[in-house]
């Protein structure tokens, strides 16, 4: 539809690229409008799914989050660095 509208009122021989650019603009504009329209229809009409939420699952998820916050995390990572006039070796830790 966009190509038809873009190319309908232009003569391809008028100044070289005038008609061709109008057709290309029509194609691109038609593609963008069609793409946006398809997304809008999908979001507004088609993409509907009822999901039942189990309250006990939400409570269990919250408990796991709190336990993860309380759990101590221990990690040690090696560190190597080389500069112009120096080199370093060490460890970084988190606990």
Short mmCIF file of N, CA and C in Angstrom, two decimals:
data_model
loop_
_atom_site.label_atom_id
_atom_site.label_comp_id
_atom_site.label_asym_id
_atom_site.label_seq_id
_atom_site.Cartn_x
_atom_site.Cartn_y
_atom_site.Cartn_z
N UNK A 1 0.84 -1.19 0.00
CA UNK A 1 0.00 0.00 0.00
C UNK A 1 0.88 1.25 0.00
N UNK A 2 1.94 1.24 0.82
CA UNK A 2 2.83 2.40 0.86
C UNK A 2 3.54 2.62 -0.46
N UNK A 3 3.96 1.54 -1.12
CA UNK A 3 4.62 1.68 -2.42
C UNK A 3 3.64 2.20 -3.46
N UNK A 4 2.42 1.72 -3.42
CA UNK A 4 1.41 2.19 -4.36
C UNK A 4 1.12 3.67 -4.20
N UNK A 5 1.00 4.13 -2.97
CA UNK A 5 0.74 5.54 -2.72
C UNK A 5 1.96 6.38 -3.08
N UNK A 6 3.15 5.90 -2.71
CA UNK A 6 4.37 6.66 -2.98
C UNK A 6 4.68 6.77 -4.46
N UNK A 7 4.38 5.74 -5.23
CA UNK A 7 4.72 5.73 -6.65
C UNK A 7 3.60 6.24 -7.54
N UNK A 8 2.39 6.38 -7.02
CA UNK A 8 1.24 6.67 -7.87
C UNK A 8 1.28 8.04 -8.52
N UNK A 9 1.74 9.06 -7.84
CA UNK A 9 1.67 10.40 -8.39
C UNK A 9 2.96 10.89 -9.00
N UNK A 10 3.94 10.02 -9.19
CA UNK A 10 5.25 10.47 -9.66
C UNK A 10 5.63 9.76 -10.94
N UNK A 11 6.26 10.52 -11.83
CA UNK A 11 6.79 9.97 -13.07
C UNK A 11 8.25 9.60 -12.83
N UNK A 12 8.64 8.40 -13.15
CA UNK A 12 10.01 7.96 -12.88
C UNK A 12 11.03 8.63 -13.78
N UNK A 13 10.64 9.34 -14.81
CA UNK A 13 11.58 9.96 -15.73
C UNK A 13 11.73 11.46 -15.53
N UNK A 14 11.13 12.05 -14.50
CA UNK A 14 11.11 13.50 -14.38
C UNK A 14 12.47 14.10 -14.07
N UNK A 15 13.19 13.66 -13.07
CA UNK A 15 14.51 14.22 -12.79
C UNK A 15 15.49 13.14 -12.33
N UNK A 16 15.32 11.96 -12.74
CA UNK A 16 16.26 10.90 -12.40
C UNK A 16 15.82 10.10 -11.21
N UNK A 17 16.01 10.66 -10.03
CA UNK A 17 15.74 9.91 -8.80
C UNK A 17 14.47 10.32 -8.09
N UNK A 18 13.78 11.35 -8.54
CA UNK A 18 12.61 11.87 -7.84
C UNK A 18 11.54 10.82 -7.64
N UNK A 19 11.15 10.14 -8.69
CA UNK A 19 10.12 9.11 -8.58
C UNK A 19 10.58 7.91 -7.79
N UNK A 20 11.84 7.53 -7.96
CA UNK A 20 12.38 6.38 -7.24
C UNK A 20 12.43 6.65 -5.75
N UNK A 21 12.85 7.85 -5.36
CA UNK A 21 12.89 8.18 -3.95
C UNK A 21 11.50 8.23 -3.34
N UNK A 22 10.54 8.73 -4.11
CA UNK A 22 9.17 8.78 -3.60
C UNK A 22 8.64 7.36 -3.38
N UNK A 23 8.96 6.45 -4.30
CA UNK A 23 8.54 5.05 -4.12
C UNK A 23 9.20 4.44 -2.89
N UNK A 24 10.50 4.70 -2.72
CA UNK A 24 11.22 4.15 -1.57
C UNK A 24 10.65 4.72 -0.27
N UNK A 25 10.36 6.01 -0.26
CA UNK A 25 9.76 6.61 0.94
C UNK A 25 8.40 6.00 1.23
N UNK A 26 7.62 5.74 0.20
CA UNK A 26 6.33 5.11 0.38
C UNK A 26 6.46 3.70 0.95
N UNK A 27 7.44 2.95 0.45
CA UNK A 27 7.66 1.59 0.95
C UNK A 27 8.06 1.63 2.42
N UNK A 28 9.01 2.49 2.77
CA UNK A 28 9.49 2.57 4.15
C UNK A 28 8.37 3.05 5.08
N UNK A 29 7.64 4.07 4.66
CA UNK A 29 6.55 4.58 5.49
C UNK A 29 5.46 3.53 5.66
N UNK A 30 5.13 2.83 4.58
CA UNK A 30 4.13 1.76 4.67
C UNK A 30 4.57 0.64 5.59
N UNK A 31 5.86 0.29 5.54
CA UNK A 31 6.38 -0.74 6.42
C UNK A 31 6.28 -0.31 7.88
N UNK A 32 6.70 0.92 8.18
CA UNK A 32 6.68 1.39 9.57
C UNK A 32 5.26 1.50 10.12
N UNK A 33 4.34 2.02 9.31
CA UNK A 33 2.95 2.14 9.77
C UNK A 33 2.34 0.75 9.97
N UNK A 34 2.61 -0.17 9.04
CA UNK A 34 2.09 -1.53 9.18
C UNK A 34 2.67 -2.25 10.38
N UNK A 35 3.95 -2.07 10.63
CA UNK A 35 4.62 -2.70 11.77
C UNK A 35 4.04 -2.17 13.09
N UNK A 36 3.93 -0.85 13.18
CA UNK A 36 3.38 -0.25 14.40
C UNK A 36 1.91 -0.65 14.60
N UNK A 37 1.16 -0.72 13.51
CA UNK A 37 -0.23 -1.14 13.62
C UNK A 37 -0.36 -2.58 14.08
N UNK A 38 0.50 -3.46 13.57
CA UNK A 38 0.45 -4.86 13.99
C UNK A 38 0.78 -5.00 15.47
N UNK A 39 1.75 -4.25 15.95
CA UNK A 39 2.10 -4.29 17.37
C UNK A 39 0.94 -3.78 18.22
N UNK A 40 0.31 -2.70 17.79
CA UNK A 40 -0.80 -2.13 18.55
C UNK A 40 -1.98 -3.09 18.61
N UNK A 41 -2.32 -3.73 17.49
CA UNK A 41 -3.43 -4.69 17.48
C UNK A 41 -3.10 -5.89 18.36
N UNK A 42 -1.87 -6.37 18.27
CA UNK A 42 -1.47 -7.51 19.09
C UNK A 42 -1.57 -7.18 20.58
N UNK A 43 -1.05 -6.02 20.97
CA UNK A 43 -1.05 -5.65 22.38
C UNK A 43 -2.46 -5.36 22.90
N UNK A 44 -3.29 -4.77 22.07
CA UNK A 44 -4.62 -4.37 22.53
C UNK A 44 -5.64 -5.49 22.49
N UNK A 45 -5.52 -6.39 21.53
CA UNK A 45 -6.59 -7.37 21.31
C UNK A 45 -6.13 -8.81 21.53
N UNK A 46 -5.01 -9.18 20.95
CA UNK A 46 -4.63 -10.59 20.90
C UNK A 46 -3.84 -11.08 22.12
N UNK A 47 -3.01 -10.26 22.68
CA UNK A 47 -2.09 -10.70 23.73
C UNK A 47 -2.75 -10.65 25.10
N UNK A 48 -3.72 -11.46 25.30
CA UNK A 48 -4.42 -11.53 26.59
C UNK A 48 -4.36 -12.94 27.12
N UNK A 49 -3.80 -13.09 28.30
CA UNK A 49 -3.73 -14.40 28.93
C UNK A 49 -3.97 -14.22 30.41
N UNK A 50 -4.87 -14.97 30.95
CA UNK A 50 -5.17 -14.88 32.37
C UNK A 50 -4.19 -15.76 33.14
N UNK A 51 -3.55 -15.18 34.14
CA UNK A 51 -2.58 -15.91 34.95
C UNK A 51 -3.05 -15.85 36.39
N UNK A 52 -3.26 -17.01 36.98
CA UNK A 52 -3.64 -17.09 38.38
C UNK A 52 -2.37 -17.12 39.23
N UNK A 53 -2.33 -16.27 40.25
CA UNK A 53 -1.17 -16.16 41.11
C UNK A 53 -1.45 -16.87 42.41
N UNK A 54 -0.56 -17.77 42.76
CA UNK A 54 -0.68 -18.50 44.02
C UNK A 54 -0.01 -17.67 45.11
N UNK A 55 -0.77 -17.21 46.11
CA UNK A 55 -0.16 -16.36 47.15
C UNK A 55 0.95 -17.06 47.90
N UNK A 56 0.87 -18.36 48.05
CA UNK A 56 1.92 -19.06 48.78
C UNK A 56 3.23 -19.04 48.00
N UNK A 57 3.17 -19.01 46.68
CA UNK A 57 4.39 -18.93 45.86
C UNK A 57 5.06 -17.58 46.05
N UNK A 58 4.29 -16.51 46.14
CA UNK A 58 4.86 -15.19 46.38
C UNK A 58 5.52 -15.12 47.75
N UNK A 59 4.88 -15.71 48.75
CA UNK A 59 5.46 -15.71 50.09
C UNK A 59 6.75 -16.51 50.11
N UNK A 60 6.80 -17.63 49.43
CA UNK A 60 8.02 -18.45 49.39
C UNK A 60 9.14 -17.68 48.69
N UNK A 61 8.82 -16.95 47.65
CA UNK A 61 9.82 -16.17 46.93
C UNK A 61 10.38 -15.08 47.84
N UNK A 62 9.53 -14.44 48.61
CA UNK A 62 9.98 -13.39 49.52
C UNK A 62 10.88 -13.96 50.62
N UNK A 63 10.54 -15.12 51.12
CA UNK A 63 11.36 -15.77 52.15
C UNK A 63 12.73 -16.11 51.59
N UNK A 64 12.78 -16.63 50.35
CA UNK A 64 14.08 -16.95 49.74
C UNK A 64 14.92 -15.69 49.55
N UNK A 65 14.29 -14.56 49.19
CA UNK A 65 15.04 -13.31 49.05
C UNK A 65 15.64 -12.88 50.38
N UNK A 66 14.85 -12.97 51.46
CA UNK A 66 15.35 -12.57 52.77
C UNK A 66 16.46 -13.49 53.24
N UNK A 67 16.35 -14.79 52.98
CA UNK A 67 17.41 -15.72 53.36
C UNK A 67 18.69 -15.45 52.59
N UNK A 68 18.56 -15.09 51.33
CA UNK A 68 19.74 -14.79 50.52
C UNK A 68 20.44 -13.54 51.02
N UNK A 69 19.68 -12.56 51.52
CA UNK A 69 20.28 -11.35 52.06
C UNK A 69 21.04 -11.65 53.34
N UNK A 70 20.49 -12.56 54.17
CA UNK A 70 21.12 -12.88 55.45
C UNK A 70 22.33 -13.80 55.29
N UNK A 71 22.35 -14.61 54.24
CA UNK A 71 23.44 -15.56 54.07
C UNK A 71 24.74 -14.80 53.83
N UNK A 72 25.80 -15.25 54.49
CA UNK A 72 27.09 -14.61 54.28
C UNK A 72 27.70 -15.15 52.99
N UNK A 73 28.28 -14.24 52.25
CA UNK A 73 28.92 -14.60 50.99
C UNK A 73 30.41 -14.40 51.15
N UNK A 74 31.16 -15.39 50.74
CA UNK A 74 32.60 -15.34 50.84
C UNK A 74 33.19 -15.62 49.47
N UNK A 75 34.05 -14.74 49.00
CA UNK A 75 34.72 -14.98 47.73
C UNK A 75 36.11 -14.36 47.77
N UNK A 76 37.03 -15.03 47.13
CA UNK A 76 38.40 -14.55 47.00
C UNK A 76 38.77 -14.63 45.53
N UNK A 77 39.28 -13.53 45.01
CA UNK A 77 39.65 -13.46 43.60
C UNK A 77 41.09 -13.02 43.46
N UNK A 78 41.84 -13.67 42.58
CA UNK A 78 43.22 -13.24 42.35
C UNK A 78 43.26 -11.94 41.56
N UNK A 79 44.35 -11.18 41.75
CA UNK A 79 44.50 -9.91 41.04
C UNK A 79 45.92 -9.82 40.51
N UNK A 80 46.04 -9.57 39.23
CA UNK A 80 47.34 -9.40 38.59
C UNK A 80 47.30 -8.09 37.83
N UNK A 81 48.37 -7.30 37.96
CA UNK A 81 48.43 -6.03 37.26
C UNK A 81 49.83 -5.77 36.74
N UNK A 82 49.91 -5.25 35.53
CA UNK A 82 51.20 -4.92 34.93
C UNK A 82 51.11 -3.50 34.42
N UNK A 83 52.04 -2.67 34.85
CA UNK A 83 52.10 -1.28 34.41
C UNK A 83 53.41 -1.01 33.69
N UNK A 84 53.71 0.28 33.45
CA UNK A 84 54.94 0.64 32.75
C UNK A 84 56.17 0.25 33.56
N UNK A 85 56.16 0.58 34.83
CA UNK A 85 57.36 0.32 35.64
C UNK A 85 57.04 -0.51 36.88
N UNK A 86 55.95 -1.28 36.83
CA UNK A 86 55.59 -2.06 38.01
C UNK A 86 54.72 -3.25 37.62
N UNK A 87 54.70 -4.20 38.50
CA UNK A 87 53.81 -5.36 38.37
C UNK A 87 53.27 -5.67 39.76
N UNK A 88 52.01 -6.06 39.86
CA UNK A 88 51.41 -6.37 41.15
C UNK A 88 50.72 -7.72 41.09
N UNK A 89 50.75 -8.38 42.24
CA UNK A 89 50.04 -9.64 42.41
C UNK A 89 49.35 -9.58 43.75
N UNK A 90 48.10 -9.99 43.83
CA UNK A 90 47.40 -9.94 45.08
C UNK A 90 46.07 -10.69 45.03
N UNK A 91 45.30 -10.52 46.10
CA UNK A 91 43.99 -11.14 46.20
C UNK A 91 42.98 -10.10 46.64
N UNK A 92 41.78 -10.23 46.15
CA UNK A 92 40.67 -9.41 46.59
C UNK A 92 39.66 -10.36 47.24
N UNK A 93 39.12 -9.96 48.35
CA UNK A 93 38.15 -10.81 49.03
C UNK A 93 36.90 -10.07 49.41
N UNK A 94 35.82 -10.84 49.52
CA UNK A 94 34.54 -10.29 49.97
C UNK A 94 33.94 -11.30 50.94
N UNK A 95 33.64 -10.81 52.14
CA UNK A 95 33.02 -11.70 53.13
C UNK A 95 32.18 -10.91 54.09
#
